[in-house]
Coordinates of C-alpha atoms and ligand atoms in Angstrom, one line a residue:
M16 CA 0.0 0.0 0.0
D17 CA 1.0 3.6 -0.5
V18 CA 2.9 5.4 2.2
I19 CA 1.2 8.4 3.6
N20 CA 3.0 11.6 2.7
T21 CA 4.9 12.9 5.8
N22 CA 4.2 16.4 4.7
L23 CA 0.6 16.0 5.6
I24 CA 1.6 16.3 9.2
N25 CA 1.8 20.0 10.1
E26 CA 5.0 20.2 12.3
T27 CA 4.3 23.6 13.7
R28 CA 0.7 22.7 14.5
V29 CA 1.4 19.5 16.4
I30 CA 4.2 21.2 18.4
E31 CA 1.8 24.1 19.2
T32 CA -1.0 21.7 20.2
F33 CA 1.4 19.8 22.4
K34 CA 2.7 23.0 24.1
S35 CA -0.8 24.4 24.6
L36 CA -1.8 21.1 26.4
V37 CA 1.3 21.1 28.5
E38 CA 0.4 24.6 29.7
I39 CA -2.9 23.5 31.0
P40 CA -2.4 22.0 34.5
S41 CA -4.2 18.7 34.9
P42 CA -3.1 16.7 37.9
S43 CA -5.2 13.6 38.5
F44 CA -8.9 14.4 39.3
Q45 CA -8.3 18.0 38.2
E46 CA -8.9 17.5 34.5
Q47 CA -11.8 20.0 34.1
E48 CA -9.9 22.7 32.2
I49 CA -8.1 20.4 29.8
G50 CA -11.3 18.5 29.3
I51 CA -13.2 21.5 28.2
R52 CA -10.5 22.3 25.7
L53 CA -10.4 18.8 24.3
V54 CA -14.2 18.6 24.0
E55 CA -14.0 21.8 21.9
M56 CA -11.2 20.5 19.7
L57 CA -12.9 17.2 19.1
R58 CA -16.2 18.9 18.1
G59 CA -14.2 21.1 15.8
L60 CA -13.0 17.9 14.1
S61 CA -16.6 16.8 13.5
F62 CA -16.7 14.3 16.4
E63 CA -19.7 13.6 18.4
V64 CA -18.5 14.1 22.0
E65 CA -19.8 13.0 25.4
T66 CA -18.3 13.3 28.8
L67 CA -18.7 10.2 31.0
D68 CA -18.9 11.7 34.4
Y69 CA -18.1 9.8 37.6
Q70 CA -17.9 10.8 41.2
H71 CA -14.4 12.3 41.2
S72 CA -13.9 13.4 37.5
F73 CA -14.9 12.4 34.0
N74 CA -13.7 10.7 30.8
I75 CA -14.3 12.0 27.3
L76 CA -15.7 9.7 24.6
A77 CA -15.8 10.9 21.1
R78 CA -17.0 9.3 17.9
K79 CA -16.7 9.9 14.2
R80 CA -18.2 7.8 11.4
G81 CA -15.8 6.4 8.8
N82 CA -15.8 7.5 5.2
I83 CA -15.4 4.0 4.0
A84 CA -17.6 0.9 4.5
G85 CA -16.5 -2.3 6.2
A86 CA -13.4 -1.0 7.9
N87 CA -12.7 -2.0 11.5
S88 CA -13.5 0.7 14.0
L89 CA -10.5 1.9 16.0
L90 CA -10.3 3.3 19.5
L91 CA -7.6 5.9 20.1
S92 CA -6.8 6.6 23.7
A93 CA -4.6 8.7 25.9
H94 CA -4.9 10.1 29.4
M95 CA -5.5 13.7 30.4
D96 CA -4.0 13.7 33.8
T97 CA -0.4 14.1 34.9
V98 CA 1.4 12.8 38.0
Q99 CA 2.2 16.4 39.1
P100 CA 1.1 19.8 37.9
T101 CA 2.7 20.5 34.5
P102 CA 4.8 23.5 33.8
T103 CA 3.6 27.0 32.9
T104 CA 4.8 28.8 29.8
D105 CA 8.2 29.8 31.2
S106 CA 9.1 26.6 33.0
Y107 CA 10.1 24.5 30.0
N108 CA 12.5 24.9 27.1
H109 CA 12.1 24.3 23.4
K110 CA 15.2 24.4 21.4
D111 CA 17.1 22.3 18.8
G112 CA 14.2 20.0 18.2
V113 CA 13.7 19.1 21.9
I114 CA 11.0 20.2 24.3
A115 CA 12.2 19.6 27.8
S116 CA 11.3 20.4 31.4
N117 CA 13.6 23.0 32.9
G118 CA 14.3 20.7 35.8
A119 CA 11.8 22.1 38.2
T120 CA 8.8 20.0 37.3
I121 CA 7.7 17.2 35.0
L122 CA 7.1 18.2 31.4
G123 CA 3.8 16.3 31.1
A124 CA 4.6 14.6 27.8
D125 CA 3.1 11.7 29.7
D126 CA 0.6 11.8 28.4
K127 CA 0.0 15.1 26.5
S128 CA 2.2 13.9 23.7
G129 CA -0.3 11.0 23.2
I130 CA -3.2 13.5 23.1
A131 CA -1.3 15.9 20.7
E132 CA -0.5 13.0 18.3
I133 CA -4.1 11.8 18.2
L134 CA -5.4 15.3 17.6
E135 CA -2.9 15.9 14.8
A136 CA -3.8 12.7 13.0
L137 CA -7.5 13.5 13.3
T138 CA -6.9 17.0 12.0
V139 CA -5.1 15.6 8.9
L140 CA -8.0 13.2 8.3
E141 CA -10.5 16.1 8.5
E142 CA -8.4 18.2 6.1
T143 CA -7.6 15.5 3.5
G144 CA -10.5 13.0 3.7
L145 CA -8.1 10.1 3.7
P146 CA -10.0 6.8 3.9
H147 CA -10.7 5.6 7.4
G148 CA -13.2 3.4 9.3
D149 CA -15.2 4.6 12.4
I150 CA -13.0 6.2 15.0
E151 CA -13.6 6.4 18.7
V152 CA -11.5 8.6 21.0
L153 CA -11.3 8.0 24.7
F154 CA -9.4 10.6 26.8
T155 CA -9.3 9.2 30.3
S156 CA -8.7 10.9 33.7
A157 CA -6.8 9.7 36.8
E158 CA -4.7 7.1 34.9
E159 CA -1.8 8.0 37.2
R160 CA -4.0 6.9 40.2
G161 CA -4.1 3.2 39.5
L162 CA -6.0 3.5 36.1
Y163 CA -8.9 4.9 38.1
G164 CA -10.6 6.8 35.3
A165 CA -10.4 3.9 32.8
K166 CA -12.0 1.7 35.5
Q167 CA -15.1 4.0 35.6
V168 CA -15.9 3.7 31.9
D169 CA -19.1 1.9 30.8
Y170 CA -17.6 -0.4 28.2
G171 CA -21.0 -1.1 26.7
K172 CA -20.5 2.3 25.1
I173 CA -17.3 1.4 23.2
R174 CA -17.9 -0.3 19.8
S175 CA -14.3 -0.7 18.7
R176 CA -12.6 -4.1 19.2
Y177 CA -9.2 -2.7 18.6
A178 CA -7.4 0.2 20.4
L179 CA -4.1 2.1 20.3
V180 CA -3.2 3.5 23.6
L181 CA -0.7 6.3 23.0
D182 CA 1.0 6.3 26.4
S183 CA 4.3 4.6 26.5
S184 CA 7.8 6.0 26.8
G185 CA 10.7 5.8 24.4
E186 CA 11.0 6.7 20.8
V187 CA 8.1 6.1 18.4
G188 CA 8.1 2.5 17.1
R189 CA 8.0 0.7 20.4
V190 CA 5.0 -1.6 20.8
V191 CA 4.1 -2.9 24.2
L192 CA 3.0 -6.6 23.7
A193 CA 2.7 -7.6 27.3
A194 CA 1.9 -5.9 30.7
P195 CA 1.7 -7.6 34.1
T196 CA -1.1 -8.3 36.5
H197 CA -0.6 -6.1 39.5
V198 CA -1.6 -7.3 43.0
V199 CA -1.2 -5.2 46.2
Y200 CA -1.4 -6.7 49.7
R201 CA -1.5 -5.6 53.3
M202 CA -0.3 -7.7 56.2
T203 CA -1.5 -6.7 59.6
I204 CA 0.6 -8.2 62.4
T205 CA -0.8 -8.0 65.8
G206 CA 1.2 -8.9 68.9
R207 CA 0.7 -8.0 72.5
A208 CA 1.6 -4.7 74.2
A209 CA 3.6 -4.5 77.4
H210 CA 5.8 -2.1 79.3
A211 CA 9.2 -2.5 77.6
G212 CA 11.2 -2.0 80.8
I213 CA 9.0 -3.5 83.5
E214 CA 7.5 -6.6 81.9
P215 CA 8.7 -7.1 78.4
E216 CA 8.1 -10.9 78.7
K217 CA 4.4 -10.3 78.8
G218 CA 4.5 -8.6 75.4
T219 CA 4.8 -10.0 71.8
N220 CA 6.7 -7.7 69.5
S221 CA 4.9 -7.2 66.2
I222 CA 7.8 -5.3 64.6
I223 CA 10.2 -8.1 65.3
A224 CA 7.7 -10.6 63.9
A225 CA 7.2 -8.4 60.8
A226 CA 11.0 -8.2 60.4
R227 CA 11.3 -12.0 60.5
I228 CA 8.5 -12.3 57.9
M229 CA 10.2 -9.8 55.6
S230 CA 13.6 -11.4 55.8
A231 CA 12.0 -14.7 54.8
I232 CA 9.9 -13.7 51.8
T233 CA 11.0 -13.1 48.3
D234 CA 11.6 -9.5 47.3
G235 CA 12.8 -7.7 44.2
R236 CA 13.0 -9.5 40.8
V237 CA 11.7 -13.0 41.2
N238 CA 12.2 -14.0 37.5
S239 CA 12.2 -12.2 34.1
D240 CA 8.4 -11.8 34.3
T241 CA 7.8 -11.4 38.0
T242 CA 8.6 -8.9 40.7
A243 CA 7.8 -8.4 44.4
N244 CA 8.2 -5.4 46.6
V245 CA 7.6 -4.5 50.3
G246 CA 6.9 -0.8 50.0
V247 CA 5.6 0.5 53.3
I248 CA 5.9 -0.5 56.9
R249 CA 4.3 1.1 59.9
G250 CA 4.4 0.0 63.5
G251 CA 4.9 0.9 67.1
S252 CA 4.2 4.0 69.1
A253 CA 6.9 4.6 71.6
T254 CA 10.3 3.1 72.6
N255 CA 9.0 2.0 76.0
I256 CA 6.1 -0.1 74.6
V257 CA 6.4 -3.5 73.1
P258 CA 4.6 -2.7 69.8
V259 CA 1.2 -4.3 69.4
E260 CA 0.5 -3.7 65.7
T261 CA 2.7 -3.5 62.5
V262 CA 1.3 -3.0 59.0
V263 CA 3.2 -4.0 55.9
D264 CA 2.1 -3.0 52.4
G265 CA 3.6 -4.7 49.4
E266 CA 2.9 -5.7 45.8
F267 CA 3.5 -8.4 43.2
R268 CA 3.6 -8.1 39.4
S269 CA 3.8 -10.8 36.8
L270 CA 3.3 -11.4 33.1
T271 CA 2.6 -15.1 34.0
P272 CA -0.5 -15.9 35.9
S273 CA 0.8 -19.2 37.3
A274 CA 4.1 -17.5 38.5
L275 CA 2.0 -14.9 40.2
E276 CA -0.2 -17.4 42.0
K277 CA 2.8 -19.4 43.2
L278 CA 4.5 -16.3 44.5
M279 CA 1.5 -15.1 46.4
E280 CA 0.9 -18.6 47.9
T281 CA 4.6 -19.0 49.0
T282 CA 4.8 -15.5 50.4
F283 CA 1.5 -15.7 52.3
N284 CA 2.2 -19.2 53.6
T285 CA 5.7 -18.2 54.7
A286 CA 4.3 -15.2 56.5
R287 CA 1.6 -17.3 58.3
D288 CA 4.2 -19.9 59.3
I289 CA 6.4 -17.3 60.9
A290 CA 3.5 -15.5 62.5
R291 CA 2.5 -18.8 64.2
K292 CA 6.0 -19.4 65.5
N293 CA 6.2 -15.9 66.8
Q294 CA 2.8 -16.0 68.4
V295 CA 1.4 -13.0 66.6
K296 CA -1.9 -12.8 64.7
L297 CA -1.6 -12.2 61.0
A298 CA -4.3 -10.8 58.7
I299 CA -3.6 -10.7 55.0
K300 CA -5.7 -8.8 52.5
H301 CA -4.9 -8.6 48.8
E302 CA -6.4 -6.8 45.8
I303 CA -5.9 -7.2 42.1
M304 CA -5.3 -3.6 40.8
Y305 CA -5.5 -4.7 37.2
G306 CA -5.1 -7.8 35.1
G307 CA -2.3 -8.4 32.7
Y308 CA -2.2 -9.2 29.0
S309 CA 0.2 -10.7 26.5
F310 CA 0.0 -10.8 22.7
N311 CA 2.0 -12.7 20.1
A312 CA 3.8 -10.8 17.4
E313 CA 1.9 -13.0 14.9
E314 CA -1.4 -11.5 16.0
P315 CA -2.9 -9.8 12.9
F316 CA -3.5 -6.5 14.6
V317 CA 0.1 -6.5 15.9
E318 CA 1.3 -7.3 12.4
L319 CA -0.8 -4.5 11.0
I320 CA 0.8 -2.1 13.6
S321 CA 4.2 -3.4 12.9
A322 CA 3.8 -2.9 9.1
A323 CA 2.5 0.6 9.7
I324 CA 5.6 1.4 11.8
S325 CA 7.8 0.1 9.0
R326 CA 6.0 2.4 6.5
C327 CA 7.0 5.3 8.8
Q328 CA 10.6 4.3 8.1
I329 CA 11.0 3.1 11.7
A330 CA 12.1 -0.4 12.9
P331 CA 9.4 -1.7 15.2
V332 CA 10.6 -2.8 18.7
Y333 CA 8.5 -5.1 20.8
V334 CA 8.6 -4.7 24.5
K335 CA 7.2 -6.2 27.6
S336 CA 6.2 -3.7 30.2
G337 CA 6.7 -3.9 34.0
G338 CA 3.9 -1.5 34.6
G339 CA 0.2 -1.2 33.7
S340 CA -1.6 1.3 31.5
D341 CA -5.2 1.9 30.5
A342 CA -4.6 -0.8 27.9
N343 CA -4.7 -3.4 30.8
I344 CA -8.3 -2.3 31.6
F345 CA -9.4 -2.2 27.9
N346 CA -8.0 -5.6 27.3
Q347 CA -9.9 -6.9 30.4
H348 CA -13.0 -5.6 28.6
G349 CA -12.4 -7.5 25.4
I350 CA -10.9 -4.6 23.4
M351 CA -7.5 -5.6 21.9
A352 CA -5.5 -2.6 23.1
I353 CA -1.9 -2.1 22.3
P354 CA 0.2 0.7 23.9
L355 CA 2.5 2.6 21.6
S356 CA 5.4 4.9 22.6
T357 CA 4.7 8.6 21.9
G358 CA 8.3 9.7 22.2
M359 CA 8.1 10.8 25.8
Q360 CA 11.4 10.3 27.6
K361 CA 12.0 10.1 31.4
P362 CA 8.4 10.5 32.3
H363 CA 7.5 11.2 36.0
T364 CA 10.8 13.1 36.4
A365 CA 12.0 16.7 36.2
E366 CA 14.2 15.6 33.3
E367 CA 11.3 14.7 31.1
Y368 CA 11.6 15.6 27.4
I369 CA 10.5 14.8 23.9
Y370 CA 12.0 15.2 20.4
T371 CA 9.6 17.1 18.3
T372 CA 10.3 14.7 15.4
D373 CA 8.6 12.0 17.6
L374 CA 5.5 14.1 17.8
I375 CA 5.4 14.0 14.0
K376 CA 6.2 10.3 13.7
G377 CA 3.6 9.5 16.3
S378 CA 0.9 11.4 14.4
L379 CA 2.0 9.7 11.2
L380 CA 1.9 6.3 12.7
I381 CA -1.7 6.7 13.8
L382 CA -2.7 7.7 10.3
E383 CA -0.9 4.7 8.9
V384 CA -2.7 2.3 11.2
L385 CA -6.1 3.9 10.3
A386 CA -5.2 3.7 6.6
S387 CA -4.3 0.0 7.0
L388 CA -7.6 -0.8 8.8
A389 CA -9.5 1.0 6.0
Q390 CA -7.9 -1.3 3.4
R391 CA -8.7 -4.6 5.0
Ligands
ZN9 ZN1 1.0 7.9 31.1

């Protein structure tokens, strides 16, 4: 198939769109202002737009009919919120083809680069009438808060069976084929309080029991697909009291369901065993934050994306992620969702930056995927 002319992407426009989005602060649950702007922009691109309100914020769902019959509908998604407030006009730098944080805050390319690339692709479609199937756009809120916004969506409203999630770091061309299941847990260890100087033998020290548990369980990288981490510990109230309660918060992640199950079982059984020996009570609660997914490179939609990347003169790179994204939630709801890198670099740090050429490549890649779907 023909390669889409790179010149269709308006470099100045996509850069300006990106900067204008970065300059609107939108920490999680404070997406109101950017949301109003995005609704306006999508309406200007002939989209039917609705806001999906929930208790703490809202998501934006927009829809446009294709101009060609029989093409698969595609969902394009990115998140509106940022981990911290994004910079104001004078707190980032743009020179030599790089837009970078000035070191005081994050830049917010996570995920405003994704939004800017989607909007640029949609603008080119509106200008040129290139063939495309139905398009749905979902801009989520509170992604940085455990994918909270994506979890609030009524998935009965989404018609697309395929999605691109423009929210991964690194140069354009990276395709995230797998992401882990993420489980968090809390162990509450309860001993017995006693005066530490007068009658320590009457107490049972919950901190010591917790320490014994933690020194026995697996932590860090378990195998290439699986990690464990004890992240928070709280216990005790004063040096002269044998501490009655200690709370340990931790997490597990794995790309392999059986490895995850085994790790959870071993960890919790080890903890129960040690608790018994130390005569403390142990309560364990765990929660699945999101499910994982894994796709083969031979999957037709993955092959289509990979061919589209090649047509952009980029070598596709397949990666497995150690973290989740809205794609985890979409995949759980039966939408085949693949995260793509937008060009954002060092997200969540004050050294965050993006090459402006990646904004162009990212926009072009979205157009290429839409064009491929229109030809099937
Ligand atoms: Zn993100």
